């Protein structure tokens, strides 16, 4: 039994890896039946088989047990003539077998653990040459099992087969049962930040012990149902054959109960977590790498929603792929001038005079067409791209502002920055140098940052904001009221302007409570000394209501859409004639 378990010979995948040798055996001896059998306590398991319906038999009915007890090829030319076997169910019932030859499978310590057998429905003779061939094939079977066990396809921490082995076993399984539908699952037992923390505090051995024990728990939970693979530091995968998705969900619920009981990591009891990503797979259709990718997508959804299990979603996959594509194409697009800037004016509410303009980036992708910054900016923020894009925006916008200044147009520009842009030491100095480089003053520029928990005076972005403000750049909080919305942290920082999110003002005309809420926020903001700007006002009724509630400035389609710089110049020079500037001046996207 120890030899068997060292070889993991009873794993489903081990059997699958032998199927081709079993096939070769049947072919070599032109026999209808060939199989590899392994002896368990009271059973014989046919781990790879051809021409026989059953996957196991009782040890009493095992013809092979006689082979396994000996050290050489055993042949029974006619089972019906042999008193030991004439009443064997395989002989008296279908498939009415008559002939048997088996080679014992010897582990390296000389112990027989199983047999490679051929059988036929007619009595046969077996020559010495036949015996030698069967012996050689038997040795190949053993080598295959040993190779599998030794080939470095195990994760040293858990001793479980790794991701490469998953791919290999998956491919073999697909060959064995093409067209079969199964479920693939990826589970995570510890979130990476927590694992890192535990590693730093406790050292690696207790953390590895924790991961190993979690692996054992999972293996026990899936015993007889699925083989477990250790595919990432804290992640395990398995394939399972169940009738429907509900069955998988209830299996995972059961396993979760077992998994999340506290485990000791060193002297510290830790509660493993349990999140799973799942997808249905069609063997022979889906490639292993694709399966891994799909369950990874599911797992990430499960982790971000803190759920037990999330199924792979095609929409999420598509949006991830599209995001990847956008990230991959960005640099070329920057070189090819596929990006351009538009400017949306912002007005003083009291007299509707233009005060400044917000710089908004546009991307006309050569194949995908116009892509909204609401889509690509978050993608770039997750990569190193945001830095190049912001630098490009700053350079172009400041250049445009310098041109306007030279032609006598007095305007301030509001430029959107990402937190990532400010999370680098020296970011403020760099921006100030760019402003100076164009012959502009810090007071000509405002930067917009989206509110968030990270906005602390003591944080790196907080320090950069203070440096910008100290030099005279105004700082605005964008989308205020859409998320974190807390005046508490704002007072720590030199913030000048609050831009109220569109969602705060959307219903102020028809909904009295929405009006009162916006009014309360505007009043509080003004009492605290902030300039308030309403974003996304689309109707003149809204403009009226915003005036009534005392907002300072306004930006929205009701007054002007984002437009190309030449349209803005034209509008600004003849502003008095064309007010209010509604209509679609040069910008076709609806925003
Ligand atoms: P944001 O900074 O809050 O910009 C305001 C968004 O609202 C813009 O969308 C603008 O076109 C849109 N908008 C203005 N008035 C109205 C209105 O009356 N109705 C409606 N429905 N929308 C209105 P846009 O240009 O699609 O930009 C989306 C977001 O992308 C921006 O939100 C900003 O967060 C980000 N973004 C745009 N350009 C840049 C950039 O150069 N750098 C960075 N880091 N982010 C940018
Ligand atoms: Mg903005
Ligand atoms: Mg906004």
Tab-separated table of N, CA, C and O and ligand atoms in Angstrom, residues 340-342 344 358-362 371-378 381 386 389-390 392-394 414-419 421 448 450 478-479 499 501-502 505-506 534-539 542 555-562 587 589-591, ligand 1:
chain	number	residue	atom	x	y	z
A	340	UNK	N	-6.446	62.270	-28.690
A	340	UNK	CA	-6.474	63.729	-28.761
A	340	UNK	C	-7.209	64.253	-27.529
A	340	UNK	O	-7.799	63.480	-26.772
A	341	UNK	N	-7.133	65.554	-27.355
A	341	UNK	CA	-7.761	66.145	-26.177
A	341	UNK	C	-8.962	66.991	-26.573
A	341	UNK	O	-8.964	67.636	-27.626
A	342	UNK	N	-9.988	66.958	-25.734
A	342	UNK	CA	-11.113	67.888	-25.898
A	342	UNK	C	-11.221	68.686	-24.595
A	342	UNK	O	-10.667	68.295	-23.572
A	344	UNK	N	-13.844	70.866	-22.040
A	344	UNK	CA	-15.222	71.193	-21.687
A	344	UNK	C	-15.227	72.392	-20.735
A	344	UNK	O	-14.711	72.303	-19.617
A	358	UNK	N	-12.175	71.806	-18.541
A	358	UNK	CA	-11.585	70.534	-18.123
A	358	UNK	C	-11.016	69.829	-19.342
A	358	UNK	O	-11.655	69.766	-20.396
A	359	UNK	N	-9.820	69.311	-19.197
A	359	UNK	CA	-9.158	68.584	-20.282
A	359	UNK	C	-9.607	67.130	-20.216
A	359	UNK	O	-9.475	66.485	-19.170
A	360	UNK	N	-10.152	66.631	-21.313
A	360	UNK	CA	-10.618	65.239	-21.338
A	360	UNK	C	-9.969	64.517	-22.515
A	360	UNK	O	-9.968	65.013	-23.641
A	361	UNK	N	-9.433	63.361	-22.246
A	361	UNK	CA	-8.719	62.640	-23.300
A	361	UNK	C	-9.699	61.817	-24.143
A	361	UNK	O	-10.727	61.341	-23.647
A	362	UNK	N	-9.389	61.687	-25.412
A	362	UNK	CA	-10.179	60.866	-26.330
A	362	UNK	C	-9.253	59.916	-27.062
A	362	UNK	O	-8.135	60.280	-27.408
A	371	UNK	N	-12.932	54.835	-27.991
A	371	UNK	CA	-12.993	54.116	-26.719
A	371	UNK	C	-13.066	55.175	-25.629
A	371	UNK	O	-12.303	56.142	-25.636
A	372	UNK	N	-14.000	55.005	-24.696
A	372	UNK	CA	-14.207	56.019	-23.666
A	372	UNK	C	-13.088	55.989	-22.619
A	372	UNK	O	-12.636	54.913	-22.221
A	373	UNK	N	-12.679	57.176	-22.130
A	373	UNK	CA	-11.675	57.178	-21.051
A	373	UNK	C	-12.195	56.481	-19.797
A	373	UNK	O	-11.418	55.941	-19.021
A	374	UNK	N	-13.526	56.476	-19.636
A	374	UNK	CA	-14.080	55.773	-18.479
A	374	UNK	C	-13.716	54.288	-18.568
A	374	UNK	O	-13.648	53.597	-17.556
A	375	UNK	N	-13.481	53.782	-19.788
A	375	UNK	CA	-13.068	52.387	-19.937
A	375	UNK	C	-11.545	52.230	-19.874
A	375	UNK	O	-11.041	51.377	-19.157
A	376	UNK	N	-10.805	53.077	-20.628
A	376	UNK	CA	-9.375	52.778	-20.709
A	376	UNK	C	-8.540	53.353	-19.572
A	376	UNK	O	-7.511	52.783	-19.231
A	377	UNK	N	-8.989	54.459	-18.960
A	377	UNK	CA	-8.180	55.008	-17.867
A	377	UNK	C	-8.035	53.992	-16.712
A	377	UNK	O	-6.927	53.724	-16.252
A	378	UNK	N	-9.143	53.348	-16.267
A	378	UNK	CA	-8.965	52.345	-15.204
A	378	UNK	C	-8.039	51.197	-15.621
A	378	UNK	O	-7.302	50.663	-14.791
A	381	UNK	N	-4.563	52.489	-15.362
A	381	UNK	CA	-4.178	52.682	-13.963
A	381	UNK	C	-3.653	51.396	-13.345
A	381	UNK	O	-2.886	51.432	-12.396
A	386	UNK	N	-0.314	54.470	-17.197
A	386	UNK	CA	-0.964	55.718	-16.821
A	386	UNK	C	0.058	56.863	-16.777
A	386	UNK	O	-0.243	57.982	-17.182
A	389	UNK	N	0.605	58.207	-20.272
A	389	UNK	CA	-0.583	58.900	-20.775
A	389	UNK	C	-0.746	60.256	-20.084
A	389	UNK	O	-1.006	61.275	-20.736
A	390	UNK	N	-0.566	60.273	-18.766
A	390	UNK	CA	-0.687	61.549	-18.047
A	390	UNK	C	0.363	62.552	-18.549
A	390	UNK	O	0.056	63.729	-18.759
A	392	UNK	N	1.647	62.670	-21.447
A	392	UNK	CA	1.219	63.111	-22.777
A	392	UNK	C	0.112	64.175	-22.646
A	392	UNK	O	0.134	65.205	-23.319
A	393	UNK	N	-0.858	63.903	-21.758
A	393	UNK	CA	-1.967	64.840	-21.560
A	393	UNK	C	-1.422	66.184	-21.057
A	393	UNK	O	-1.767	67.254	-21.591
A	394	UNK	N	-0.567	66.129	-20.051
A	394	UNK	CA	-0.017	67.367	-19.481
A	394	UNK	C	0.719	68.164	-20.552
A	394	UNK	O	0.484	69.370	-20.710
A	414	UNK	N	-8.291	72.563	-16.154
A	414	UNK	CA	-8.419	71.556	-15.119
A	414	UNK	C	-7.956	70.235	-15.713
A	414	UNK	O	-8.503	69.792	-16.723
A	415	UNK	N	-6.965	69.629	-15.110
A	415	UNK	CA	-6.402	68.393	-15.673
A	415	UNK	C	-6.637	67.236	-14.708
A	415	UNK	O	-6.389	67.354	-13.501
A	416	UNK	N	-7.151	66.126	-15.234
A	416	UNK	CA	-7.415	64.954	-14.398
A	416	UNK	C	-6.123	64.199	-14.126
A	416	UNK	O	-5.362	63.901	-15.052
A	417	UNK	N	-5.880	63.884	-12.874
A	417	UNK	CA	-4.733	63.052	-12.525
A	417	UNK	C	-5.248	61.791	-11.847
A	417	UNK	O	-6.301	61.804	-11.218
A	418	UNK	N	-4.474	60.739	-12.002
A	418	UNK	CA	-4.820	59.510	-11.297
A	418	UNK	C	-4.003	59.452	-9.996
A	418	UNK	O	-2.934	60.045	-9.917
A	419	UNK	N	-4.532	58.763	-8.999
A	419	UNK	CA	-3.774	58.604	-7.748
A	419	UNK	C	-2.397	58.045	-8.048
A	419	UNK	O	-1.414	58.403	-7.399
A	421	UNK	N	-0.539	58.627	-10.467
A	421	UNK	CA	0.386	59.674	-10.902
A	421	UNK	C	1.028	60.363	-9.710
A	421	UNK	O	2.141	60.855	-9.795
A	448	UNK	N	-7.470	67.630	-10.956
A	448	UNK	CA	-8.636	66.941	-10.400
A	448	UNK	C	-8.228	65.540	-9.988
A	448	UNK	O	-7.630	64.806	-10.774
A	450	UNK	N	-9.780	61.990	-8.029
A	450	UNK	CA	-10.985	61.348	-7.514
A	450	UNK	C	-10.804	61.070	-6.032
A	450	UNK	O	-9.722	60.678	-5.608
A	478	UNK	N	-12.607	65.310	-7.543
A	478	UNK	CA	-13.540	64.959	-8.607
A	478	UNK	C	-14.569	63.950	-8.094
A	478	UNK	O	-14.288	63.203	-7.158
A	479	UNK	N	-15.719	63.928	-8.728
A	479	UNK	CA	-16.748	62.914	-8.432
A	479	UNK	C	-17.109	62.883	-6.947
A	479	UNK	O	-17.378	61.815	-6.395
A	499	UNK	N	-15.873	68.974	-6.848
A	499	UNK	CA	-16.744	68.778	-8.007
A	499	UNK	C	-17.786	67.741	-7.632
A	499	UNK	O	-17.468	66.564	-7.423
A	501	UNK	N	-20.448	65.069	-7.927
A	501	UNK	CA	-20.686	64.061	-8.955
A	501	UNK	C	-22.060	64.235	-9.599
A	501	UNK	O	-23.028	64.642	-8.950
A	502	UNK	N	-22.114	63.888	-10.877
A	502	UNK	CA	-23.349	63.982	-11.648
A	502	UNK	C	-24.515	63.298	-10.924
A	502	UNK	O	-25.646	63.802	-10.936
A	505	UNK	N	-26.675	65.427	-8.636
A	505	UNK	CA	-27.543	66.492	-9.139
A	505	UNK	C	-28.545	66.001	-10.179
A	505	UNK	O	-29.405	66.743	-10.635
A	506	UNK	N	-28.455	64.706	-10.528
A	506	UNK	CA	-29.324	64.167	-11.585
A	506	UNK	C	-30.805	64.443	-11.351
A	506	UNK	O	-31.539	64.762	-12.270
A	534	UNK	N	-20.848	71.938	-9.896
A	534	UNK	CA	-21.778	70.856	-10.213
A	534	UNK	C	-21.394	70.277	-11.569
A	534	UNK	O	-21.198	71.012	-12.531
A	535	UNK	N	-21.267	68.952	-11.618
A	535	UNK	CA	-20.847	68.282	-12.857
A	535	UNK	C	-22.028	67.622	-13.527
A	535	UNK	O	-22.882	67.041	-12.850
A	536	UNK	N	-22.099	67.682	-14.850
A	536	UNK	CA	-23.067	66.878	-15.591
A	536	UNK	C	-24.482	67.422	-15.569
A	536	UNK	O	-25.442	66.653	-15.564
A	537	UNK	N	-24.623	68.739	-15.566
A	537	UNK	CA	-25.969	69.312	-15.668
A	537	UNK	C	-26.391	69.268	-17.129
A	537	UNK	O	-25.696	69.794	-17.995
A	538	UNK	N	-27.530	68.614	-17.395
A	538	UNK	CA	-27.903	68.388	-18.790
A	538	UNK	C	-29.057	69.273	-19.250
A	538	UNK	O	-29.316	69.381	-20.444
A	539	UNK	N	-29.790	69.875	-18.289
A	539	UNK	CA	-30.939	70.686	-18.713
A	539	UNK	C	-30.862	72.077	-18.082
A	539	UNK	O	-30.212	72.267	-17.050
A	542	UNK	N	-32.137	72.182	-14.553
A	542	UNK	CA	-31.118	71.831	-13.553
A	542	UNK	C	-30.228	73.037	-13.249
A	542	UNK	O	-29.899	73.294	-12.097
A	555	UNK	N	-20.709	72.691	-14.805
A	555	UNK	CA	-20.120	72.095	-16.008
A	555	UNK	C	-21.110	71.054	-16.482
A	555	UNK	O	-21.577	70.249	-15.689
A	556	UNK	N	-21.500	71.094	-17.755
A	556	UNK	CA	-22.456	70.093	-18.213
A	556	UNK	C	-22.928	70.371	-19.621
A	556	UNK	O	-22.742	71.466	-20.153
A	557	UNK	N	-23.515	69.349	-20.205
A	557	UNK	CA	-23.996	69.469	-21.585
A	557	UNK	C	-24.992	70.612	-21.730
A	557	UNK	O	-25.157	71.168	-22.808
A	558	UNK	N	-25.697	70.935	-20.645
A	558	UNK	CA	-26.685	72.016	-20.721
A	558	UNK	C	-26.036	73.298	-21.226
A	558	UNK	O	-26.661	74.086	-21.928
A	559	UNK	N	-24.781	73.512	-20.877
A	559	UNK	CA	-24.096	74.741	-21.280
A	559	UNK	C	-23.047	74.519	-22.355
A	559	UNK	O	-22.905	75.345	-23.264
A	560	UNK	N	-22.306	73.466	-22.256
A	560	UNK	CA	-21.317	73.178	-23.308
A	560	UNK	C	-20.819	71.751	-23.197
A	560	UNK	O	-20.638	71.228	-22.101
A	561	UNK	N	-20.620	71.170	-24.360
A	561	UNK	CA	-20.059	69.824	-24.400
A	561	UNK	C	-18.545	69.912	-24.493
A	561	UNK	O	-18.018	70.974	-24.839
A	562	UNK	N	-17.862	68.813	-24.232
A	562	UNK	CA	-16.421	68.831	-24.498
A	562	UNK	C	-16.203	69.108	-25.988
A	562	UNK	O	-16.974	68.623	-26.821
A	587	UNK	N	-17.659	67.637	-30.896
A	587	UNK	CA	-17.525	66.376	-30.166
A	587	UNK	C	-18.755	65.533	-30.456
A	587	UNK	O	-19.885	65.947	-30.212
A	589	UNK	N	-19.069	62.100	-29.530
A	589	UNK	CA	-19.409	61.093	-28.521
A	589	UNK	C	-20.325	61.713	-27.470
A	589	UNK	O	-20.182	62.866	-27.106
A	590	UNK	N	-21.262	60.921	-26.990
A	590	UNK	CA	-22.243	61.489	-26.073
A	590	UNK	C	-21.687	61.614	-24.652
A	590	UNK	O	-22.247	62.272	-23.818
A	591	UNK	N	-20.588	60.945	-24.342
A	591	UNK	CA	-19.926	61.141	-23.042
A	591	UNK	C	-20.613	60.453	-21.902
A	591	UNK	O	-21.646	59.893	-22.009
B	1	LIG	P1	-14.590	63.170	-15.010
B	1	LIG	O1	-13.246	63.726	-14.736
B	1	LIG	O2	-15.573	63.189	-13.917
B	1	LIG	O3	-15.116	63.941	-16.269
B	1	LIG	C1	-16.443	64.280	-16.486
B	1	LIG	C2	-17.087	63.321	-17.431
B	1	LIG	O4	-18.462	63.630	-17.572
B	1	LIG	C3	-16.518	63.429	-18.851
B	1	LIG	O5	-16.619	62.132	-19.413
B	1	LIG	C4	-17.496	64.373	-19.532
B	1	LIG	O6	-17.506	64.235	-20.930
B	1	LIG	C5	-18.781	63.906	-18.914
B	1	LIG	N1	-19.815	64.945	-18.908
B	1	LIG	C6	-19.684	66.271	-18.801
B	1	LIG	N2	-20.901	66.882	-18.804
B	1	LIG	C7	-21.823	65.905	-18.908
B	1	LIG	C8	-23.255	65.875	-18.966
B	1	LIG	O7	-23.928	66.884	-18.918
B	1	LIG	N3	-23.846	64.667	-19.071
B	1	LIG	C9	-23.128	63.516	-19.138
B	1	LIG	N4	-23.793	62.359	-19.242
B	1	LIG	N5	-21.779	63.490	-19.082
B	1	LIG	C10	-21.135	64.683	-18.963
B	1	LIG	P2	-15.451	61.484	-20.218
B	1	LIG	O8	-14.741	62.506	-21.016
B	1	LIG	O9	-15.994	60.291	-20.893
B	1	LIG	O10	-14.440	61.040	-19.092
B	1	LIG	C11	-14.753	60.056	-18.183
B	1	LIG	C12	-13.755	59.995	-17.077
B	1	LIG	O11	-12.474	59.574	-17.578
B	1	LIG	C13	-13.470	61.338	-16.450
B	1	LIG	O12	-14.455	61.646	-15.508
B	1	LIG	C14	-12.126	61.115	-15.828
B	1	LIG	O13	-12.252	60.426	-14.603
B	1	LIG	C15	-11.465	60.172	-16.820
B	1	LIG	N6	-10.586	60.964	-17.692
B	1	LIG	C16	-10.869	61.645	-18.827
B	1	LIG	N7	-9.761	62.231	-19.327
B	1	LIG	C17	-8.757	61.920	-18.484
B	1	LIG	C18	-7.340	62.211	-18.460
B	1	LIG	O14	-6.783	62.929	-19.308
B	1	LIG	N8	-6.602	61.694	-17.421
B	1	LIG	C19	-7.189	60.918	-16.444
B	1	LIG	N9	-6.409	60.443	-15.475
B	1	LIG	N10	-8.496	60.628	-16.444
B	1	LIG	C20	-9.278	61.134	-17.445
